């Protein structure tokens, strides 16, 4: 399934979901990690990016609580 068909408006390069350093996509509170963000396709990369994405999501949730 092409990544741009997952969510309307999700920014991709045609094959991979584009993310920033926090693993955040261009859509608010949507994160991506691992193979869907591009090479190298290694489990260590996926685990590391997954951790960054989870910590980013928790940080964003905490910010929303304080609003």
mmCIF file with all atom_site columns, C-alpha atoms in Angstrom:
data_model
loop_
_atom_site.group_PDB
_atom_site.id
_atom_site.type_symbol
_atom_site.label_atom_id
_atom_site.label_alt_id
_atom_site.label_comp_id
_atom_site.label_asym_id
_atom_site.label_entity_id
_atom_site.label_seq_id
_atom_site.pdbx_PDB_ins_code
_atom_site.Cartn_x
_atom_site.Cartn_y
_atom_site.Cartn_z
_atom_site.occupancy
_atom_site.B_iso_or_equiv
_atom_site.pdbx_formal_charge
_atom_site.auth_seq_id
_atom_site.auth_comp_id
_atom_site.auth_asym_id
_atom_site.auth_atom_id
_atom_site.pdbx_PDB_model_num
ATOM 1  C CA . UNK A 1 1  ? 0.000  0.000  0.000  1.00 0.00 ? 1  UNK A CA 1
ATOM 2  C CA . UNK A 1 2  ? 1.471  3.386  -0.927 1.00 0.00 ? 2  UNK A CA 1
ATOM 3  C CA . UNK A 1 3  ? 2.082  5.493  2.191  1.00 0.00 ? 3  UNK A CA 1
ATOM 4  C CA . UNK A 1 4  ? 0.187  8.488  0.823  1.00 0.00 ? 4  UNK A CA 1
ATOM 5  C CA . UNK A 1 5  ? -2.995 6.395  0.774  1.00 0.00 ? 5  UNK A CA 1
ATOM 6  C CA . UNK A 1 6  ? -2.841 5.861  4.565  1.00 0.00 ? 6  UNK A CA 1
ATOM 7  C CA . UNK A 1 7  ? -4.049 9.338  5.562  1.00 0.00 ? 7  UNK A CA 1
ATOM 8  C CA . UNK A 1 8  ? -5.365 12.169 3.412  1.00 0.00 ? 8  UNK A CA 1
ATOM 9  C CA . UNK A 1 9  ? -2.751 14.909 3.168  1.00 0.00 ? 9  UNK A CA 1
ATOM 10 C CA . UNK A 1 10 ? 0.130  12.822 4.517  1.00 0.00 ? 10 UNK A CA 1
ATOM 11 C CA . UNK A 1 11 ? 3.333  14.117 2.924  1.00 0.00 ? 11 UNK A CA 1
ATOM 12 C CA . UNK A 1 12 ? 5.500  11.499 1.227  1.00 0.00 ? 12 UNK A CA 1
ATOM 13 C CA . UNK A 1 13 ? 8.282  11.377 -1.317 1.00 0.00 ? 13 UNK A CA 1
ATOM 14 C CA . UNK A 1 14 ? 6.252  8.827  -3.267 1.00 0.00 ? 14 UNK A CA 1
ATOM 15 C CA . UNK A 1 15 ? 7.613  5.807  -1.402 1.00 0.00 ? 15 UNK A CA 1
ATOM 16 C CA . UNK A 1 16 ? 8.286  6.939  2.160  1.00 0.00 ? 16 UNK A CA 1
ATOM 17 C CA . UNK A 1 17 ? 6.524  9.050  4.770  1.00 0.00 ? 17 UNK A CA 1
ATOM 18 C CA . UNK A 1 18 ? 8.369  12.319 5.397  1.00 0.00 ? 18 UNK A CA 1
ATOM 19 C CA . UNK A 1 19 ? 9.183  13.006 9.058  1.00 0.00 ? 19 UNK A CA 1
ATOM 20 C CA . UNK A 1 20 ? 11.208 15.514 11.051 1.00 0.00 ? 20 UNK A CA 1
ATOM 21 C CA . UNK A 1 21 ? 13.745 14.831 13.820 1.00 0.00 ? 21 UNK A CA 1
ATOM 22 C CA . UNK A 1 22 ? 10.882 14.070 16.228 1.00 0.00 ? 22 UNK A CA 1
ATOM 23 C CA . UNK A 1 23 ? 9.449  11.519 13.771 1.00 0.00 ? 23 UNK A CA 1
ATOM 24 C CA . UNK A 1 24 ? 6.454  13.842 13.334 1.00 0.00 ? 24 UNK A CA 1
ATOM 25 C CA . UNK A 1 25 ? 4.750  13.987 9.953  1.00 0.00 ? 25 UNK A CA 1
ATOM 26 C CA . UNK A 1 26 ? 3.232  17.094 8.404  1.00 0.00 ? 26 UNK A CA 1
ATOM 27 C CA . UNK A 1 27 ? -0.085 16.203 10.068 1.00 0.00 ? 27 UNK A CA 1
ATOM 28 C CA . UNK A 1 28 ? -0.664 17.240 13.687 1.00 0.00 ? 28 UNK A CA 1
ATOM 29 C CA . UNK A 1 29 ? -0.099 14.449 16.230 1.00 0.00 ? 29 UNK A CA 1
ATOM 30 C CA . UNK A 1 30 ? 0.742  11.874 13.531 1.00 0.00 ? 30 UNK A CA 1
ATOM 31 C CA . UNK A 1 31 ? 4.122  10.142 13.777 1.00 0.00 ? 31 UNK A CA 1
ATOM 32 C CA . UNK A 1 32 ? 5.886  7.540  11.664 1.00 0.00 ? 32 UNK A CA 1
ATOM 33 C CA . UNK A 1 33 ? 8.900  5.313  12.249 1.00 0.00 ? 33 UNK A CA 1
ATOM 34 C CA . UNK A 1 34 ? 10.743 2.367  10.782 1.00 0.00 ? 34 UNK A CA 1
ATOM 35 C CA . UNK A 1 35 ? 10.554 1.016  7.253  1.00 0.00 ? 35 UNK A CA 1
ATOM 36 C CA . UNK A 1 36 ? 7.784  3.419  6.178  1.00 0.00 ? 36 UNK A CA 1
ATOM 37 C CA . UNK A 1 37 ? 10.209 6.348  6.635  1.00 0.00 ? 37 UNK A CA 1
ATOM 38 C CA . UNK A 1 38 ? 12.892 4.902  4.353  1.00 0.00 ? 38 UNK A CA 1
ATOM 39 C CA . UNK A 1 39 ? 16.194 3.068  4.344  1.00 0.00 ? 39 UNK A CA 1
ATOM 40 C CA . UNK A 1 40 ? 18.116 1.577  5.968  1.00 0.00 ? 40 UNK A CA 1
ATOM 41 C CA . UNK A 1 41 ? 15.571 -1.147 6.642  1.00 0.00 ? 41 UNK A CA 1
ATOM 42 C CA . UNK A 1 42 ? 17.002 -2.435 9.896  1.00 0.00 ? 42 UNK A CA 1
ATOM 43 C CA . UNK A 1 43 ? 15.300 -3.429 13.126 1.00 0.00 ? 43 UNK A CA 1
ATOM 44 C CA . UNK A 1 44 ? 17.647 -1.240 15.177 1.00 0.00 ? 44 UNK A CA 1
ATOM 45 C CA . UNK A 1 45 ? 16.589 1.828  13.174 1.00 0.00 ? 45 UNK A CA 1
ATOM 46 C CA . UNK A 1 46 ? 12.913 0.957  13.590 1.00 0.00 ? 46 UNK A CA 1
ATOM 47 C CA . UNK A 1 47 ? 13.270 0.500  17.355 1.00 0.00 ? 47 UNK A CA 1
ATOM 48 C CA . UNK A 1 48 ? 15.182 3.758  17.770 1.00 0.00 ? 48 UNK A CA 1
ATOM 49 C CA . UNK A 1 49 ? 12.762 5.754  15.640 1.00 0.00 ? 49 UNK A CA 1
ATOM 50 C CA . UNK A 1 50 ? 9.816  4.157  17.414 1.00 0.00 ? 50 UNK A CA 1
ATOM 51 C CA . UNK A 1 51 ? 11.193 5.323  20.745 1.00 0.00 ? 51 UNK A CA 1
ATOM 52 C CA . UNK A 1 52 ? 11.688 8.867  19.432 1.00 0.00 ? 52 UNK A CA 1
ATOM 53 C CA . UNK A 1 53 ? 8.137  8.886  18.028 1.00 0.00 ? 53 UNK A CA 1
ATOM 54 C CA . UNK A 1 54 ? 6.680  7.643  21.326 1.00 0.00 ? 54 UNK A CA 1
ATOM 55 C CA . UNK A 1 55 ? 8.564  10.234 23.380 1.00 0.00 ? 55 UNK A CA 1
ATOM 56 C CA . UNK A 1 56 ? 7.474  12.962 20.962 1.00 0.00 ? 56 UNK A CA 1
ATOM 57 C CA . UNK A 1 57 ? 3.843  11.887 21.248 1.00 0.00 ? 57 UNK A CA 1
ATOM 58 C CA . UNK A 1 58 ? 4.021  11.870 25.058 1.00 0.00 ? 58 UNK A CA 1
ATOM 59 C CA . UNK A 1 59 ? 5.590  15.333 25.007 1.00 0.00 ? 59 UNK A CA 1
ATOM 60 C CA . UNK A 1 60 ? 2.804  16.644 22.763 1.00 0.00 ? 60 UNK A CA 1
ATOM 61 C CA . UNK A 1 61 ? 0.130  15.099 25.001 1.00 0.00 ? 61 UNK A CA 1
ATOM 62 C CA . UNK A 1 62 ? 1.707  16.717 28.063 1.00 0.00 ? 62 UNK A CA 1
ATOM 63 C CA . UNK A 1 63 ? 1.680  20.100 26.288 1.00 0.00 ? 63 UNK A CA 1
ATOM 64 C CA . UNK A 1 64 ? -2.024 19.667 25.473 1.00 0.00 ? 64 UNK A CA 1
ATOM 65 C CA . UNK A 1 65 ? -2.806 18.944 29.140 1.00 0.00 ? 65 UNK A CA 1
ATOM 66 C CA . UNK A 1 66 ? -1.253 22.252 30.167 1.00 0.00 ? 66 UNK A CA 1
ATOM 67 C CA . UNK A 1 67 ? -3.277 24.349 27.720 1.00 0.00 ? 67 UNK A CA 1
#
